[in-house]
Short mmCIF file of C-alpha atoms in Angstrom, two decimals:
data_model
loop_
_atom_site.label_atom_id
_atom_site.label_comp_id
_atom_site.label_asym_id
_atom_site.label_seq_id
_atom_site.Cartn_x
_atom_site.Cartn_y
_atom_site.Cartn_z
CA MET A 1 -18.52 -26.64 -15.26
CA LEU A 2 -20.87 -24.37 -13.16
CA ASN A 3 -17.91 -24.00 -10.66
CA LEU A 4 -15.18 -22.87 -13.95
CA THR A 5 -18.25 -20.07 -15.06
CA ARG A 6 -18.55 -19.19 -11.15
CA ALA A 7 -15.03 -18.41 -10.89
CA PHE A 8 -14.35 -16.86 -14.25
CA ILE A 9 -17.64 -14.36 -13.21
CA PHE A 10 -15.68 -13.87 -9.38
CA SER A 11 -12.54 -13.18 -11.02
CA SER A 12 -13.70 -11.16 -14.11
CA PRO A 13 -12.56 -7.74 -12.07
CA VAL A 14 -8.91 -9.38 -12.62
CA PHE A 15 -9.40 -10.16 -15.95
CA LEU A 16 -10.93 -6.84 -16.90
CA VAL A 17 -7.30 -5.49 -15.92
CA PHE A 18 -5.16 -8.15 -17.50
CA LEU A 19 -7.37 -7.34 -20.56
CA THR A 20 -6.83 -3.77 -20.55
CA SER A 21 -3.01 -3.89 -19.80
CA ILE A 22 -3.05 -5.87 -23.41
CA PHE A 23 -4.67 -3.09 -25.26
CA VAL A 24 -2.53 -0.36 -24.03
CA MET A 25 0.39 -2.61 -24.78
CA MET A 26 -1.30 -3.56 -28.10
CA PHE A 27 -2.66 0.01 -29.03
CA ASP A 28 0.98 1.79 -28.26
CA LEU A 29 2.54 -0.34 -30.93
CA PHE A 30 0.13 1.76 -33.49
CA LYS A 31 0.07 4.96 -32.20
CA PRO A 32 2.98 5.61 -29.78
CA LYS A 33 2.29 8.30 -27.00
CA SER A 34 -1.19 8.74 -27.92
CA LYS A 35 -3.18 9.64 -25.05
CA VAL A 36 -5.70 6.92 -25.98
CA THR A 37 -3.53 4.69 -24.23
CA ILE A 38 -4.19 6.64 -20.58
CA ILE A 39 -7.66 7.23 -21.24
CA GLY A 40 -8.32 3.38 -21.79
CA ALA A 41 -6.40 2.26 -18.90
CA LEU A 42 -8.30 4.73 -16.72
CA LEU A 43 -11.29 3.60 -18.20
CA GLY A 44 -10.35 -0.09 -17.70
CA ILE A 45 -9.81 0.25 -14.02
CA ALA A 46 -13.24 2.35 -13.78
CA VAL A 47 -15.38 -0.20 -15.00
CA ALA A 48 -13.38 -2.86 -12.91
CA ILE A 49 -14.40 -0.63 -9.82
CA GLY A 50 -17.75 -0.98 -10.84
CA VAL A 51 -17.97 -4.73 -11.60
CA THR A 52 -16.51 -5.15 -8.11
CA CYS A 53 -18.64 -3.13 -6.41
CA PHE A 54 -21.76 -5.21 -8.13
CA PHE A 55 -20.05 -8.16 -6.49
CA TYR A 56 -19.72 -6.45 -2.95
CA PRO A 57 -20.55 -7.36 -0.65
CA ASN A 58 -22.58 -10.49 -0.76
CA VAL A 59 -20.19 -13.00 -1.98
CA HIS A 60 -18.17 -15.68 -0.47
CA SER A 61 -16.71 -18.35 -2.49
CA LEU A 62 -13.65 -20.38 -2.94
CA ILE A 63 -12.44 -20.41 -6.41
CA TRP A 64 -10.29 -21.77 -8.85
CA SER A 65 -9.81 -25.24 -7.29
CA GLU A 66 -9.65 -23.18 -3.47
CA LEU A 67 -6.64 -21.34 -4.31
CA PHE A 68 -8.55 -18.15 -4.11
CA ILE A 69 -11.03 -16.96 -1.94
CA VAL A 70 -14.05 -13.63 -2.98
CA ASP A 71 -15.02 -12.76 0.12
CA ASN A 72 -15.91 -8.95 1.37
CA ALA A 73 -11.96 -8.67 2.55
CA THR A 74 -11.04 -9.65 -1.36
CA TYR A 75 -13.73 -7.16 -2.79
CA LEU A 76 -12.86 -4.13 -0.65
CA MET A 77 -9.24 -4.07 -0.76
CA GLN A 78 -9.45 -4.87 -5.01
CA ILE A 79 -11.59 -1.67 -4.94
CA PHE A 80 -8.97 0.54 -2.92
CA ILE A 81 -6.00 -1.01 -5.11
CA LEU A 82 -7.73 0.13 -8.37
CA LEU A 83 -8.75 3.20 -6.82
CA THR A 84 -5.34 4.11 -6.07
CA VAL A 85 -3.75 3.03 -9.11
CA GLY A 86 -6.25 4.57 -10.86
CA LEU A 87 -4.83 7.97 -9.21
CA SER A 88 -1.74 7.34 -9.47
CA ILE A 89 -2.16 6.81 -13.43
CA TYR A 90 -4.01 9.95 -13.45
CA PHE A 91 -1.34 12.35 -11.43
CA SER A 92 1.71 10.81 -13.45
CA SER A 93 -0.01 10.65 -16.56
CA HIS A 94 1.16 14.38 -17.60
CA ARG A 95 5.07 13.21 -16.82
CA PHE A 96 5.28 10.49 -18.73
CA LYS A 97 7.01 12.43 -21.25
CA SER A 98 9.97 12.85 -19.23
CA LEU A 99 10.71 9.09 -19.26
CA ASP A 100 13.03 7.13 -21.53
CA SER A 101 10.51 4.35 -21.99
CA GLU A 102 7.54 4.28 -23.94
CA ARG A 103 3.84 5.30 -22.24
CA GLY A 104 2.28 2.00 -23.39
CA ASP A 105 4.91 0.25 -21.82
CA ILE A 106 4.73 1.94 -18.52
CA LEU A 107 0.85 1.45 -18.32
CA SER A 108 0.83 -2.22 -18.85
CA LEU A 109 3.51 -2.86 -16.58
CA TYR A 110 1.44 -0.84 -13.99
CA LEU A 111 -1.68 -2.40 -14.59
CA LEU A 112 0.17 -6.43 -14.85
CA SER A 113 1.35 -5.44 -11.47
CA THR A 114 -2.42 -4.85 -10.24
CA VAL A 115 -3.51 -7.97 -11.67
CA GLY A 116 -1.08 -9.58 -9.35
CA MET A 117 -2.11 -7.49 -6.48
CA MET A 118 -5.52 -8.05 -7.25
CA CYS A 119 -4.78 -11.75 -7.17
CA LEU A 120 -2.80 -11.43 -3.68
CA VAL A 121 -5.28 -10.19 -1.73
CA ALA A 122 -7.84 -12.97 -3.00
CA ALA A 123 -4.94 -15.87 -2.14
CA GLN A 124 -6.21 -18.46 -0.34
CA SER A 125 -3.33 -20.47 -0.32
CA PHE A 126 0.52 -20.77 0.09
CA LEU A 127 0.74 -21.58 -3.70
CA SER A 128 -1.27 -18.28 -4.76
CA ILE A 129 0.33 -16.12 -2.48
CA TYR A 130 3.95 -16.71 -3.51
CA ILE A 131 2.88 -16.69 -7.82
CA SER A 132 0.73 -13.77 -7.16
CA LEU A 133 3.46 -12.09 -5.09
CA GLU A 134 5.90 -12.69 -7.90
CA LEU A 135 3.64 -11.31 -10.49
CA THR A 136 2.90 -8.17 -8.52
CA SER A 137 6.75 -7.51 -8.10
CA LEU A 138 8.38 -8.63 -11.40
CA PRO A 139 6.27 -5.17 -12.98
CA LEU A 140 7.27 -3.18 -10.04
CA TYR A 141 11.56 -4.10 -10.51
CA ALA A 142 11.02 -3.14 -14.21
CA LEU A 143 9.08 0.40 -13.45
CA VAL A 144 11.60 1.53 -10.84
CA ALA A 145 14.46 0.58 -13.69
CA SER A 146 12.71 2.23 -16.32
CA GLN A 147 14.86 5.67 -16.39
CA ARG A 148 17.40 4.29 -18.00
CA GLN A 149 19.73 7.40 -17.76
CA SER A 150 19.41 7.67 -14.23
CA THR A 151 21.99 6.19 -12.10
CA ASP A 152 20.27 6.91 -9.02
CA ALA A 153 17.01 4.94 -10.44
CA ILE A 154 19.40 2.29 -12.02
CA GLU A 155 20.80 1.61 -8.21
CA ALA A 156 17.55 2.14 -6.34
CA ALA A 157 16.12 -0.94 -8.98
CA VAL A 158 19.19 -3.07 -8.28
CA LYS A 159 18.74 -2.76 -4.39
CA TYR A 160 15.08 -3.20 -4.58
CA PHE A 161 15.71 -6.54 -6.90
CA ILE A 162 18.06 -7.92 -4.51
CA MET A 163 16.08 -7.16 -1.43
CA GLY A 164 12.99 -8.75 -3.28
CA ALA A 165 14.90 -11.61 -4.55
CA ILE A 166 15.93 -12.45 -0.87
CA ALA A 167 12.37 -11.51 0.47
CA SER A 168 11.02 -14.29 -2.06
CA VAL A 169 13.44 -16.92 -1.18
CA PHE A 170 12.36 -16.63 2.71
CA ILE A 171 8.73 -16.85 1.78
CA LEU A 172 9.46 -19.69 -0.02
CA PHE A 173 11.65 -21.32 2.12
CA GLY A 174 8.89 -20.75 5.01
CA ILE A 175 6.22 -22.12 2.70
CA SER A 176 8.33 -25.46 1.93
CA MET A 177 8.91 -26.14 5.88
CA LEU A 178 5.19 -25.78 6.31
CA TYR A 179 4.14 -28.20 3.54
CA GLY A 180 6.83 -30.82 4.72
CA LEU A 181 5.25 -30.42 8.42
CA THR A 182 1.51 -30.79 6.95
CA GLY A 183 1.43 -32.25 3.37
CA SER A 184 -0.70 -29.39 2.19
CA VAL A 185 -0.50 -25.50 1.12
CA ASP A 186 -4.13 -24.41 1.81
CA LEU A 187 -4.05 -22.00 4.74
CA VAL A 188 -6.89 -23.14 6.62
CA LYS A 189 -5.85 -26.91 6.25
CA VAL A 190 -2.13 -26.11 7.47
CA ALA A 191 -3.44 -24.02 10.52
CA LYS A 192 -5.67 -27.01 11.43
CA ILE A 193 -2.73 -29.56 11.16
CA LEU A 194 0.03 -27.06 12.97
CA GLU A 195 -2.28 -26.33 15.85
CA ILE A 196 -2.98 -30.31 16.32
CA ASN A 197 0.78 -30.88 16.12
CA ALA A 198 1.89 -27.68 17.95
CA SER A 199 3.41 -29.08 21.21
CA SER A 200 5.83 -31.49 19.20
CA GLN A 201 6.80 -29.38 16.67
CA SER A 202 6.75 -25.50 17.84
CA LEU A 203 10.57 -25.01 16.90
CA MET A 204 9.87 -25.92 13.61
CA ILE A 205 6.76 -24.24 12.94
CA LEU A 206 8.17 -21.05 14.60
CA PHE A 207 11.21 -21.05 12.61
CA ALA A 208 8.80 -21.70 9.19
CA LEU A 209 6.60 -18.59 10.31
CA ILE A 210 9.74 -16.14 11.13
CA PHE A 211 10.74 -16.80 7.33
CA ILE A 212 7.10 -16.45 6.04
CA ILE A 213 6.87 -13.13 8.23
CA ALA A 214 10.32 -11.50 7.58
CA GLY A 215 9.74 -11.76 3.66
CA ALA A 216 6.08 -10.61 4.03
CA SER A 217 7.67 -7.52 6.29
CA PHE A 218 10.03 -6.40 3.27
CA LYS A 219 6.88 -5.68 1.16
CA LEU A 220 5.63 -3.68 3.71
CA ALA A 221 8.90 -2.19 5.00
CA LEU A 222 8.99 -3.29 8.08
CA VAL A 223 12.07 -2.62 10.55
CA PRO A 224 14.40 -4.26 10.05
CA PHE A 225 13.56 -5.40 6.38
CA HIS A 226 13.05 -1.43 5.47
CA MET A 227 16.24 -0.64 4.13
CA TRP A 228 15.17 -0.36 0.63
CA ILE A 229 12.72 2.27 0.73
CA PRO A 230 14.05 5.01 1.51
CA ASP A 231 16.97 5.05 -1.39
CA VAL A 232 14.05 3.42 -3.62
CA TYR A 233 11.67 6.49 -3.18
CA SER A 234 14.27 9.16 -3.40
CA GLY A 235 16.26 7.14 -6.28
CA ALA A 236 13.32 6.38 -8.68
CA ASN A 237 11.52 8.87 -10.83
CA PRO A 238 8.78 10.30 -9.10
CA VAL A 239 6.20 9.12 -11.55
CA MET A 240 7.31 5.55 -10.02
CA THR A 241 7.39 6.24 -6.39
CA LEU A 242 3.66 7.53 -6.31
CA PHE A 243 2.53 3.49 -7.91
CA LEU A 244 4.81 2.10 -5.28
CA SER A 245 4.00 4.20 -2.33
CA ALA A 246 0.34 2.79 -2.10
CA ALA A 247 -1.45 -0.17 -4.12
CA PRO A 248 1.46 -2.82 -3.34
CA LYS A 249 1.24 -1.86 0.50
CA ILE A 250 -2.27 -3.05 0.25
CA ALA A 251 -1.36 -6.22 -1.51
CA GLY A 252 1.36 -6.95 1.09
CA PHE A 253 -0.71 -6.11 3.77
CA ALA A 254 -3.19 -8.91 2.29
CA ILE A 255 -0.53 -11.72 3.26
CA PHE A 256 -0.45 -10.87 6.92
CA LEU A 257 -4.16 -10.38 7.10
CA ARG A 258 -4.51 -14.42 5.48
CA LEU A 259 -2.70 -15.55 7.30
CA SER A 260 -4.62 -13.93 10.39
CA LEU A 261 -8.08 -14.90 9.62
CA SER A 262 -6.46 -18.48 8.84
CA GLY A 263 -5.32 -18.79 12.59
CA LEU A 264 -1.74 -19.32 12.00
CA PHE A 265 -0.75 -16.43 13.93
CA ASP A 266 -2.90 -18.02 16.83
CA ILE A 267 -0.68 -21.63 16.87
CA LEU A 268 1.73 -20.19 18.90
CA PRO A 269 1.71 -16.98 21.80
CA ILE A 270 4.85 -15.99 20.37
CA THR A 271 3.89 -15.08 17.16
CA HIS A 272 2.40 -12.14 18.91
CA HIS A 273 4.90 -10.72 20.76
CA LEU A 274 7.12 -11.31 17.29
CA LEU A 275 4.91 -8.88 15.42
CA ALA A 276 4.34 -6.39 18.16
CA PHE A 277 8.30 -6.26 18.01
CA LEU A 278 8.70 -5.71 14.24
CA ALA A 279 5.50 -2.96 14.42
CA LEU A 280 6.91 -1.32 17.42
CA VAL A 281 10.41 -1.30 16.05
CA SER A 282 8.67 0.31 12.92
CA ILE A 283 6.59 3.26 14.59
CA ILE A 284 9.52 4.23 16.50
CA PHE A 285 12.67 3.97 14.12
CA GLY A 286 10.37 5.30 11.17
CA ASN A 287 9.10 8.53 13.55
CA LEU A 288 12.44 9.70 14.64
CA CYS A 289 14.48 9.07 11.21
CA ALA A 290 11.49 11.07 9.67
CA LEU A 291 12.11 14.03 12.13
CA VAL A 292 15.77 14.93 10.18
CA GLN A 293 14.64 14.37 6.47
CA LYS A 294 15.22 17.08 4.20
CA ASP A 295 14.32 15.23 1.31
CA LEU A 296 10.16 15.10 0.72
CA ARG A 297 10.08 11.90 -0.62
CA ARG A 298 12.37 10.08 1.97
CA LEU A 299 10.32 11.92 4.63
CA LEU A 300 7.39 10.57 3.51
CA ALA A 301 9.40 7.07 3.35
CA TYR A 302 10.21 6.59 6.67
CA SER A 303 6.52 8.06 7.19
CA THR A 304 5.46 5.15 5.67
CA ILE A 305 7.57 2.87 7.83
CA SER A 306 6.13 4.18 10.84
CA HIS A 307 2.15 3.33 9.39
CA MET A 308 3.00 -0.05 8.39
CA GLY A 309 3.83 -0.53 12.32
CA TYR A 310 0.22 0.93 12.90
CA ALA A 311 -0.85 -1.10 10.23
CA ILE A 312 -0.07 -4.47 12.14
CA LEU A 313 -0.59 -3.55 15.36
CA GLY A 314 -3.93 -4.59 14.93
CA PHE A 315 -2.95 -8.38 14.48
CA VAL A 316 -0.93 -8.56 17.84
CA ALA A 317 -4.45 -7.21 19.47
CA GLY A 318 -5.58 -10.12 17.85
CA GLY A 319 -9.50 -11.18 17.24
CA GLN A 320 -12.03 -9.61 15.03
CA ASP A 321 -11.61 -6.19 16.27
CA GLY A 322 -7.82 -6.07 15.59
CA GLU A 323 -8.41 -7.07 12.43
CA THR A 324 -11.14 -4.88 11.38
CA ALA A 325 -8.56 -1.91 12.98
CA SER A 326 -5.57 -2.99 10.56
CA LEU A 327 -7.72 -3.59 7.59
CA PHE A 328 -9.05 0.16 8.13
CA TYR A 329 -5.74 1.47 8.70
CA ILE A 330 -3.98 0.12 5.39
CA LEU A 331 -7.27 1.49 3.42
CA VAL A 332 -6.83 4.76 5.14
CA TYR A 333 -2.89 4.80 4.43
CA ALA A 334 -3.64 4.26 0.64
CA LEU A 335 -5.55 7.21 -0.01
CA MET A 336 -3.47 9.43 2.40
CA THR A 337 -0.24 8.19 0.53
CA VAL A 338 -1.60 8.91 -2.74
CA ALA A 339 -2.63 12.30 -1.86
CA GLY A 340 1.07 13.15 -0.11
CA PHE A 341 2.91 11.44 -2.92
CA SER A 342 0.49 13.15 -5.70
CA ALA A 343 1.30 16.97 -4.90
CA ILE A 344 5.00 16.08 -5.86
CA LEU A 345 4.33 15.78 -9.63
CA ILE A 346 1.42 18.00 -9.63
CA ALA A 347 2.86 20.93 -11.34
CA LYS A 348 2.44 21.03 -15.42
CA GLU A 349 4.89 18.67 -17.23
CA ASP A 350 7.40 21.57 -17.84
CA LYS A 351 7.63 22.75 -14.30
CA PRO A 352 9.38 21.06 -11.41
CA TYR A 353 8.47 18.34 -8.96
CA LEU A 354 8.35 19.34 -5.65
CA LEU A 355 10.61 17.07 -4.34
CA LYS A 356 12.62 19.11 -1.00
CA VAL A 357 10.77 20.44 2.41
CA SER A 358 12.02 23.78 1.14
CA ASP A 359 10.08 23.27 -1.39
CA LEU A 360 7.13 24.03 0.12
CA GLN A 361 8.42 27.37 1.79
CA GLY A 362 5.79 29.78 1.21
CA LEU A 363 3.44 27.99 -0.88
CA SER A 364 0.46 29.44 0.97
CA LYS A 365 1.32 32.58 -0.48
CA THR A 366 2.17 31.09 -4.05
CA THR A 367 -0.13 28.69 -4.19
CA PRO A 368 -2.75 28.66 -1.29
CA TRP A 369 -5.17 26.52 -2.82
CA LEU A 370 -2.79 23.41 -2.68
CA ALA A 371 -1.15 24.35 0.80
CA ALA A 372 -4.64 24.26 2.08
CA MET A 373 -5.27 20.73 0.37
CA LEU A 374 -1.96 19.66 1.61
CA MET A 375 -2.46 20.91 5.12
CA ILE A 376 -5.58 18.47 5.25
CA VAL A 377 -2.94 15.62 3.96
CA PHE A 378 -0.69 16.31 6.71
CA PHE A 379 -3.09 16.38 9.41
CA SER A 380 -4.89 12.93 8.30
CA MET A 381 -1.12 11.53 8.18
CA ALA A 382 -0.31 12.95 11.16
CA GLY A 383 -3.36 11.47 13.09
CA ILE A 384 -4.82 14.89 14.07
CA PRO A 385 -8.93 15.07 14.15
CA PRO A 386 -11.30 15.59 12.17
CA ALA A 387 -9.46 13.95 9.45
CA ILE A 388 -9.47 10.20 8.77
CA GLY A 389 -6.28 9.39 9.86
CA PHE A 390 -7.06 10.34 13.15
CA PHE A 391 -9.61 7.50 13.73
CA ALA A 392 -7.03 4.92 11.60
CA LYS A 393 -4.41 5.17 14.93
CA PHE A 394 -7.57 5.59 17.20
CA PHE A 395 -8.77 1.91 16.68
CA VAL A 396 -5.66 0.36 16.35
CA ILE A 397 -4.82 1.61 20.46
CA ARG A 398 -8.26 0.73 21.09
CA ALA A 399 -8.23 -2.51 19.83
CA LEU A 400 -4.80 -3.06 21.96
CA VAL A 401 -6.41 -1.94 25.08
CA ASP A 402 -9.56 -3.94 24.55
CA SER A 403 -7.24 -6.66 24.50
CA SER A 404 -5.07 -5.75 27.83
CA MET A 405 -2.13 -5.07 26.00
CA TYR A 406 -1.60 -1.60 27.48
CA LEU A 407 2.24 -1.00 27.30
CA TYR A 408 1.84 -1.47 23.24
CA ALA A 409 -0.89 0.71 23.54
CA ILE A 410 1.30 3.35 25.39
CA PHE A 411 4.29 2.99 23.11
CA SER A 412 2.00 3.49 20.18
CA LEU A 413 0.51 6.65 21.26
CA ILE A 414 3.96 7.96 22.27
CA PHE A 415 5.27 7.65 19.11
CA ALA A 416 2.06 8.80 17.69
CA VAL A 417 2.53 12.14 19.37
CA VAL A 418 6.23 11.98 18.05
CA GLY A 419 4.78 11.82 14.64
CA THR A 420 2.92 14.50 14.85
CA PHE A 421 6.23 16.62 14.75
CA TYR A 422 7.59 16.39 11.38
CA TYR A 423 3.91 16.97 9.63
CA LEU A 424 3.46 19.71 11.41
CA LYS A 425 6.89 21.07 10.50
CA LEU A 426 6.09 20.38 6.50
CA ILE A 427 2.59 22.89 7.52
CA LYS A 428 4.52 25.34 8.99
CA THR A 429 7.01 25.40 6.04
CA MET A 430 4.38 26.41 3.61
CA TYR A 431 2.13 28.89 5.97
CA PHE A 432 4.99 30.60 8.09
CA ASP A 433 8.36 30.55 5.98
CA ALA A 434 8.99 33.20 3.72
CA PRO A 435 9.05 31.97 -0.13
CA GLU A 436 12.05 32.01 -2.18
CA LEU A 437 13.25 34.86 -4.24
CA ASN A 438 10.98 34.85 -7.07
CA GLU A 439 8.92 31.80 -6.47
CA LEU A 440 6.69 31.47 -8.43
CA PRO A 441 3.15 29.98 -8.14
CA VAL A 442 2.38 25.65 -8.52
CA GLU A 443 0.81 25.96 -12.33
CA VAL A 444 -1.66 23.17 -12.18
CA SER A 445 -4.48 22.01 -14.89
CA MET A 446 -8.18 22.64 -13.62
CA VAL A 447 -9.09 18.96 -13.93
CA SER A 448 -6.32 18.16 -11.63
CA LYS A 449 -7.27 20.82 -9.24
CA THR A 450 -10.79 19.43 -9.12
CA VAL A 451 -9.36 15.97 -8.75
CA TYR A 452 -6.96 16.76 -6.26
CA ALA A 453 -8.99 18.69 -4.15
CA VAL A 454 -11.75 16.18 -4.14
CA GLN A 455 -9.17 13.72 -2.86
CA ALA A 456 -8.15 15.63 -0.06
CA LEU A 457 -11.29 16.72 0.68
CA ALA A 458 -12.37 13.15 1.40
CA LEU A 459 -10.00 12.48 3.73
CA LEU A 460 -12.01 15.42 5.78
CA VAL A 461 -15.41 13.91 4.80
CA LEU A 462 -14.27 10.09 5.79
CA GLY A 463 -13.03 11.74 9.20
CA LEU A 464 -16.33 13.58 10.00
CA MET A 465 -18.35 10.07 9.54
CA PRO A 466 -15.65 7.65 9.93
CA ASN A 467 -18.56 4.77 9.98
CA LEU A 468 -18.53 4.77 5.98
CA LEU A 469 -15.47 2.95 5.93
CA ILE A 470 -15.42 1.38 9.35
CA SER A 471 -18.92 -0.28 8.33
CA ALA A 472 -17.20 -1.76 5.26
CA CYS A 473 -14.34 -3.08 7.47
CA LEU A 474 -16.46 -4.84 9.75
CA GLU A 475 -18.74 -6.70 7.02
CA ALA A 476 -15.66 -8.03 5.54
CA PHE A 477 -15.40 -10.34 8.21
#
C-alpha cells in the first residue's frame, strides 16, 4: 500500500496533465471555442511544472512494479517538456480558428501526447518504453492530419504514420529479440545478463540493438531515418509543426539516454561506432541540405536533423560527461526550437504566417523588435557566443576530446562552422535585404511580444550564466 501511494505521489505531474486533457475535452463539449479551454490547459501545465519542481532534485525511486523510474533526469526532462508544450499552446492559441478541428480536440491531443512523453522519459523497462512511445505518437498522427481540407497536411500525416509504424515495428522486434535472449524487459537486468553472455551471443545482441536504435532514430529524425521530417514540418499546419518540433524530441532522446544509463551501449564496442555514424551523417547531411532551403520550415527541419546528430554524440563519448553533454544539448535545443518556430506564427490571427525565408526580408526595418529577438535565437542555433547554443556544442565536442575521439570532434567542429552559414544568411536577410514593396510590420499583441522577448532573451541569459543549466544536468546522474 505504501509503494502504491508513493507511486501515485511521484506520478502526480503526469496525472495532472491527464486530468487537464479530460477537463479540456469535456468543457469544450458544452462551451466550444471558449478561451477557458486554453486557460485551463495552460493552468494545468503550470501546476504540473510546479509539482515537478517540488519533487526535483531529491527523489530517486522505482515505481509501478519497476516499470518507471523517478530521478533527477526524469523530472528535469519533464519540466522542459511541460515548458515547451506550454509555450507551444500559448503561441498557437490565437491560430486555432484557422484549423478544421475543434479547439478542445486539438488541446486534448496535445495534452495526451504530453502524458506519453512524460511517461517515456521515466521508462525503465522495454515494456513501458514501447507503451509510452505509442501513447506519444498516436495523438501526433491525428494532429498532423487535423487540417482535413489541406492535401499537404493529409499527405504529411500519411507519411508520418507509415514511417512511425515501421519504426515501432523495428523497436518491438528488437525488444522481442532481447527478451528471447534474457527473459526480461527491465533495462538494467537485460544489460547485466547480456554482459555475461556477450561473447557467445554478440551477433544476436548486435541485431537487436540495431533494430531498437533504428526505431528510436526515426523519432529523432537521424539520417537515414529522416525522410519524413522536411515534408511533415512543411506540410502540416504551422500550429502542429510548433508542437512537433521540441517536446517529442526530448521524449525520443530519452530512449537513447535510458539505454545508455543501463549500460546497453557499452556491451558491444561497435555500438558506439554505429551511434557515431548516425550522428556524423546527420550533422553533415542536415547542415548541407539546410544551406539551400528557401522554405523556413524546411530549413529548420534540416537544422533539426543536424542538432539531433549533436545530441547523440555525447553517447558516443560515453561516461557521465558524455551523457551530461547530450542531456544539456537536447534541453537547449528544445528552448531554441520553440523560439524559432514560434516566430512563424506569432503574428495576429488575421495576418499571414512567416513561411518563407523571403518573408524575413527587411524585418529589421518593418518590425525591429522581432528581428532583434530572432537574431538572438539564430545566434544560439548557430552556436555563436554568448548565446547558450554555443555552450551546448562546446560541451559535446569537449566530451569527445576528453574521450580521445579526436576525429569525431574535428568533423563535428567543422560542420558546426558550416551550420552557421544558413543562420547568418537569415540574419543577413532580416538586416541587409530591403523589405518587399508595401511590406507592413508584423502585428503582434503586447502579451505575445513580452512572452516571446522573455523566451528569446532567456537564451542569452543562460549563455551568460551556463552553470544554471549545466549544474542541473550534472545533478541528473
